[in-house]
Amino acid sequence: MQDQENTKDGLVSNRSVDIVVALILAGIGVLVIVDSLRLGAGWAEDGPQSGYFPFYIGLAIILASFGTIAVTLFGRNRTRGIFVERGQLLHVLKVLIPTVIFVALVGFIGIYVASAFFIGGSMRWLGKFRWRIVVAVSVAVPFALFLLFEIWFLVPLPKGPLEDFLGY
Amino acid sequence: MSRKPKSALLASAALIAGAFGFGLVSASEAQAEWKPTKTVEFIVPAGTGGGADQMARMIQGIVQKHGLMEQSLVVVNKGGGSGGEGFLDIKDSEGNPHKIIITLSSLFTTPLATGIPFNWEDATPVAMLALDEFVLWVNAESPYKTAKEYVEAAKAGGGSFVMAGTGSKQEDQIITVGLEQATGAKFKYIAEKGGGDVAKALVGNHATSTVNNPIEQVSFWRAGQTRPLCVFDNERIKLTEKVTADMAWSDIPTCRESGVDIDYLMLRGIFMPADVPEDAVAYYIDLFQKVRETPEWQEFMAKGAFNTSFMTGDEFRSWLQKAADTHEDLMTKAGFISG
Amino acid sequence: MDALSSLIDGFGVLGDPMNIMYMFIGITLGVLIGVLPGLGGANGVAILLPLTFSMSPTSAIIMLSCIYWGALFGGAITSILFNIPGEPWSVATTFDGYPMAQQGRAGEALTGAFTSSFFGALIAVVILTFLAPLVADFALEFGPAELFAVQLLTFCSFVGMGKEPPFKIIASMMFGFALAAVGQDPTTGQLRMTFGWYELLRGFDFLIAVIGLFGIGEILLTMEEGLAFKGKTAKINPRIVLQTWAKLPKYWVTALRGSIVGCWMGITPGGATPASFMSYGLAKRMSKRGPNFGKGELEGVVAPETAAHAAGTSALLPMLTLGIPGSPTAAVLLGGLLIWGLQPGPLLFIEQPEFVWGLIASMYIGNVAGLIVVLTTVPLFAAILRIPFSIIAPVIVVICAVGAYTVNNALLDMSFMLVFGVIGYVFKKMNYPLAPLVLALVLGDMAESNFRNAMILSDGSLSIFWSNGLVGSICGLALVMLLWPVFSAGLRRLRGTTSQLPAQ
């Protein structure tokens, strides 16, 4: 889908994102309805069944989504403009991708080591800090968290091989 | 058991003594060589603030105060899906001796009601700590003096009587259907969030009766706002100290005595994941015996009018098997089985 | 004045310097707990509960309740600075607090939030001191139908047609309701929308959604501008406190309304989070500055903060007199009371006067102490905004991830947080409002189970919602609130014509 107003560095138009988001929401609505019907979406003797409210919620999501699509395509105040420019998207991805990697790593190496890499990496890559500061901050923050959660508040957070090795 | 070392130091002293051939060290103590090497997670398959959570944190406090463990014991709440989350965690932690779980009736009811793949045999039973009593309560303004009278009135009411309880398809509702099956009376069951809300529903006349645990209702009873009719146990509660001006816990008749043929006790027990070393189990049995002997624990038991039975090993296993069968039977009859 | 003399005895209990010390330790820990998302008041108190076994019950409850006050104060800090609600009840504080911080008015917003919190708590404690028995009976009137009516009122007073497209408002709200329904159905225990995936048993926690939608979403939005993070040089000036105080008195109506809403919601018990939303919605509707709400209006910080703190404080009243926790934290404190051998209920005030009045006296002093502690930290927290974004952004992400994990001790919740972050980013760009989603998520489950319990009681007849004066008038009020925009438009037109009459 190409929008006429697409400028040269615009990646996606607001209109197409609007439609995609509405379709995803409508899809969720369908899922909700399917599961509600499984549970029973009627009004039993003693009031609504488990699926009663979810059924209408799902229906409302679908209707509202198609409403949005209709307005987007045919409405007087049609959605215009660009959702995100290439440069902006790159900036966003610079944070989003490391965050995804960070969350994925937590399960394997524990949250403390993962956050040291994540904070250090971000500082070096995005902030271009000197290595000395990078190392200082990326060690200090997880260590402070460790003291706070594991030692003082006795809240176990996900740990990995390093903590195992150190006997925690 | 005559030897219960007060501290880890004494415990090791006893072991050394045993090794040198002094004294009579029993088999279980000689095996208690296993010790936690890191923090032990104490899973509570319920949210913060409920009965199981209170008990777990009480134990944590006692262990800490009396220095019963060298490593720390931390309470972790995993209450999602009526505790299903906590049980699945234990199932997934096979062989991990640094994880224990406190159980309540949801050990049996949750897998049956929700269909999650867990069975009590997927875990290692350690010990029964206590059994929680249930009492049938009515508002003090209501005319019913005995369980029999109340049940007859409920029968005549044709399903207009309201029973409030904690959660859905859990112990309170199971007692309610048990009561229905035993007497032929019908109740409307209202699921509330916690024991406090249930007690309030009765005092505020939004329900006609509840099956609250003693501790949840005792203050209203003493204030003359509610009245106990019978206790769902096969014998009376043993506490004879007066709670109100003229009644003690022991003055409440059992339901069978008053002609309502049902009893129900809720397990407060400790389990571990499957396939853990036997001496780890022995270690925890020993630990909880020490906990049971502290004055704090005994006071807590008395305040809550708990049934203080303690069981381990095969005796505990056969108790569990029987309880599991009872639950399955009651829930099948009530149509509560998922699937 | 019986209550007054008891209260004076209560202050005597606080004469013990150890108790004063516990109080300051509690407040400081509480602020810390409040600042960290996920590690909420309930968790914080539960975690520290076992530590208090070796203290006397009075000292222990003073320390634990001070942790609670501290958490109530602290929740506002990250809401204002980073758009991350430290506690569920400070979500509504982000609506105006964060825009204020973006305009370089973080110090003003923080001072406003703390002072309002203090004001709300004070009103609640006064009510607690003098009206406790009366108010306790009021709480008993609330059964399922009444509670549902209260939730309906919260919803109606908050949700109106905003400036976003109506279809998107509806879609966002319904999406919130759908998320709230995931997990176990509280009425029948059936599993809903888990599709055989056991990780979904626990449903979507409100806090995880909020950390993602607001916190992570905001970081992504900020990143669009690149790293030219407006080094919001918030004036670090201790005088900002006095300057803000000079502005606050003109919001007295909003503050008083917020406190009353808060007390009512705390006692019923409706909870601090709905109270803050309701108060914000009412203020937006009734204040003449209403149209500016959401753009950095100090009054928009005053409204939710007074209500949240008043609700948090008054939630202790039904706990003490009835043994019903008015909030999750109160539920943990209740457990603490039982463990120390105190039996909450109608007799507690008679049998344990030293304990009860010591606690109430500590509420007065604890809140003063709390205010002092947090106000002195205003310049400190405002200074955090000067740290370069490339350091603070990953640290915020880590803290958010820790917060998401600690809610349920589940790794998967971190991934959910990320997904919510992307949803928050896209929704904000596409003009879908986030507030209705969040409110639906927090109220959906409770409202549904109360509605269905009411239906069970009435054999499926809706007439239960106007069966008595109390429930009827709350439902009526809810409808008035829902139709308020229509009323006020009508009123304006009416006024417009009358003012034109003399001219004709």
PDB file of N, CA, C and O in Angstrom, chain C residues 5 13 61 64 90 103 151 186-187 305 354 383 396 411 423 431 458-459 486:
ATOM      1  N   SER C   5      -8.463  11.799  73.719  1.00  0.00           N
ATOM      2  CA  SER C   5      -7.585  11.409  74.828  1.00  0.00           C
ATOM      3  C   SER C   5      -6.870  10.101  74.501  1.00  0.00           C
ATOM      4  O   SER C   5      -5.693   9.932  74.822  1.00  0.00           O
ATOM      5  N   VAL C  13       2.979   6.466  73.083  1.00  0.00           N
ATOM      6  CA  VAL C  13       3.672   5.260  72.620  1.00  0.00           C
ATOM      7  C   VAL C  13       4.832   5.641  71.709  1.00  0.00           C
ATOM      8  O   VAL C  13       5.884   5.018  71.700  1.00  0.00           O
ATOM      9  N   ILE C  61       4.294  -2.885  63.632  1.00  0.00           N
ATOM     10  CA  ILE C  61       3.260  -2.348  62.731  1.00  0.00           C
ATOM     11  C   ILE C  61       3.585  -0.913  62.370  1.00  0.00           C
ATOM     12  O   ILE C  61       3.303  -0.465  61.265  1.00  0.00           O
ATOM     13  N   LEU C  64       6.101  -1.252  59.583  1.00  0.00           N
ATOM     14  CA  LEU C  64       5.515  -1.764  58.351  1.00  0.00           C
ATOM     15  C   LEU C  64       4.543  -0.762  57.737  1.00  0.00           C
ATOM     16  O   LEU C  64       4.509  -0.588  56.526  1.00  0.00           O
ATOM     17  N   SER C  90      -0.355   5.095  40.912  1.00  0.00           N
ATOM     18  CA  SER C  90       0.202   6.337  40.381  1.00  0.00           C
ATOM     19  C   SER C  90       0.126   6.406  38.862  1.00  0.00           C
ATOM     20  O   SER C  90       0.740   7.274  38.259  1.00  0.00           O
ATOM     21  N   GLN C 103       8.237  19.513  30.511  1.00  0.00           N
ATOM     22  CA  GLN C 103       8.342  20.964  30.357  1.00  0.00           C
ATOM     23  C   GLN C 103       9.351  21.568  31.328  1.00  0.00           C
ATOM     24  O   GLN C 103       9.393  22.781  31.490  1.00  0.00           O
ATOM     25  N   GLN C 151     -17.777   0.303  40.939  1.00  0.00           N
ATOM     26  CA  GLN C 151     -16.860   0.158  39.814  1.00  0.00           C
ATOM     27  C   GLN C 151     -17.425   0.803  38.553  1.00  0.00           C
ATOM     28  O   GLN C 151     -16.701   1.421  37.766  1.00  0.00           O
ATOM     29  N   PRO C 186     -13.009 -15.912  37.857  1.00  0.00           N
ATOM     30  CA  PRO C 186     -13.136 -15.984  39.314  1.00  0.00           C
ATOM     31  C   PRO C 186     -14.454 -16.590  39.782  1.00  0.00           C
ATOM     32  O   PRO C 186     -14.549 -17.092  40.894  1.00  0.00           O
ATOM     33  N   THR C 187     -15.475 -16.569  38.963  1.00  0.00           N
ATOM     34  CA  THR C 187     -16.775 -17.056  39.422  1.00  0.00           C
ATOM     35  C   THR C 187     -16.918 -18.558  39.261  1.00  0.00           C
ATOM     36  O   THR C 187     -17.458 -19.233  40.126  1.00  0.00           O
ATOM     37  N   GLU C 305      -3.369  12.040  43.303  1.00  0.00           N
ATOM     38  CA  GLU C 305      -2.507  11.778  44.457  1.00  0.00           C
ATOM     39  C   GLU C 305      -3.265  11.895  45.776  1.00  0.00           C
ATOM     40  O   GLU C 305      -3.068  11.085  46.683  1.00  0.00           O
ATOM     41  N   GLU C 354      -3.696   0.306  73.231  1.00  0.00           N
ATOM     42  CA  GLU C 354      -2.353   0.855  73.076  1.00  0.00           C
ATOM     43  C   GLU C 354      -1.847   0.645  71.653  1.00  0.00           C
ATOM     44  O   GLU C 354      -1.299   1.541  71.019  1.00  0.00           O
ATOM     45  N   ALA C 383      17.299  15.918  39.702  1.00  0.00           N
ATOM     46  CA  ALA C 383      18.631  15.921  39.105  1.00  0.00           C
ATOM     47  C   ALA C 383      18.873  14.677  38.262  1.00  0.00           C
ATOM     48  O   ALA C 383      19.694  14.698  37.340  1.00  0.00           O
ATOM     49  N   ILE C 396      16.726   2.325  32.933  1.00  0.00           N
ATOM     50  CA  ILE C 396      15.267   2.270  33.117  1.00  0.00           C
ATOM     51  C   ILE C 396      14.722   0.946  32.584  1.00  0.00           C
ATOM     52  O   ILE C 396      13.882   0.309  33.215  1.00  0.00           O
ATOM     53  N   LEU C 411       9.548 -15.280  34.158  1.00  0.00           N
ATOM     54  CA  LEU C 411      10.405 -14.758  33.092  1.00  0.00           C
ATOM     55  C   LEU C 411       9.584 -14.248  31.918  1.00  0.00           C
ATOM     56  O   LEU C 411       9.902 -13.241  31.313  1.00  0.00           O
ATOM     57  N   ILE C 423       3.231  -2.155  21.792  1.00  0.00           N
ATOM     58  CA  ILE C 423       1.821  -1.751  21.661  1.00  0.00           C
ATOM     59  C   ILE C 423       1.661  -0.292  22.095  1.00  0.00           C
ATOM     60  O   ILE C 423       0.993   0.504  21.429  1.00  0.00           O
ATOM     61  N   ASN C 431      -2.835   7.332  17.826  1.00  0.00           N
ATOM     62  CA  ASN C 431      -3.917   8.054  18.471  1.00  0.00           C
ATOM     63  C   ASN C 431      -4.937   7.145  19.159  1.00  0.00           C
ATOM     64  O   ASN C 431      -6.115   7.488  19.254  1.00  0.00           O
ATOM     65  N   SER C 458     -29.566 -12.541  42.789  1.00  0.00           N
ATOM     66  CA  SER C 458     -30.894 -12.088  42.377  1.00  0.00           C
ATOM     67  C   SER C 458     -31.550 -13.062  41.413  1.00  0.00           C
ATOM     68  O   SER C 458     -32.557 -12.733  40.804  1.00  0.00           O
ATOM     69  N   ASP C 459     -30.985 -14.242  41.246  1.00  0.00           N
ATOM     70  CA  ASP C 459     -31.486 -15.220  40.282  1.00  0.00           C
ATOM     71  C   ASP C 459     -31.543 -14.640  38.883  1.00  0.00           C
ATOM     72  O   ASP C 459     -32.521 -14.825  38.149  1.00  0.00           O
ATOM     73  N   VAL C 486     -22.793  15.720  28.025  1.00  0.00           N
ATOM     74  CA  VAL C 486     -24.036  16.203  27.421  1.00  0.00           C
ATOM     75  C   VAL C 486     -24.664  17.262  28.327  1.00  0.00           C
ATOM     76  O   VAL C 486     -25.053  18.342  27.887  1.00  0.00           O
TER      77      VAL C 486
END
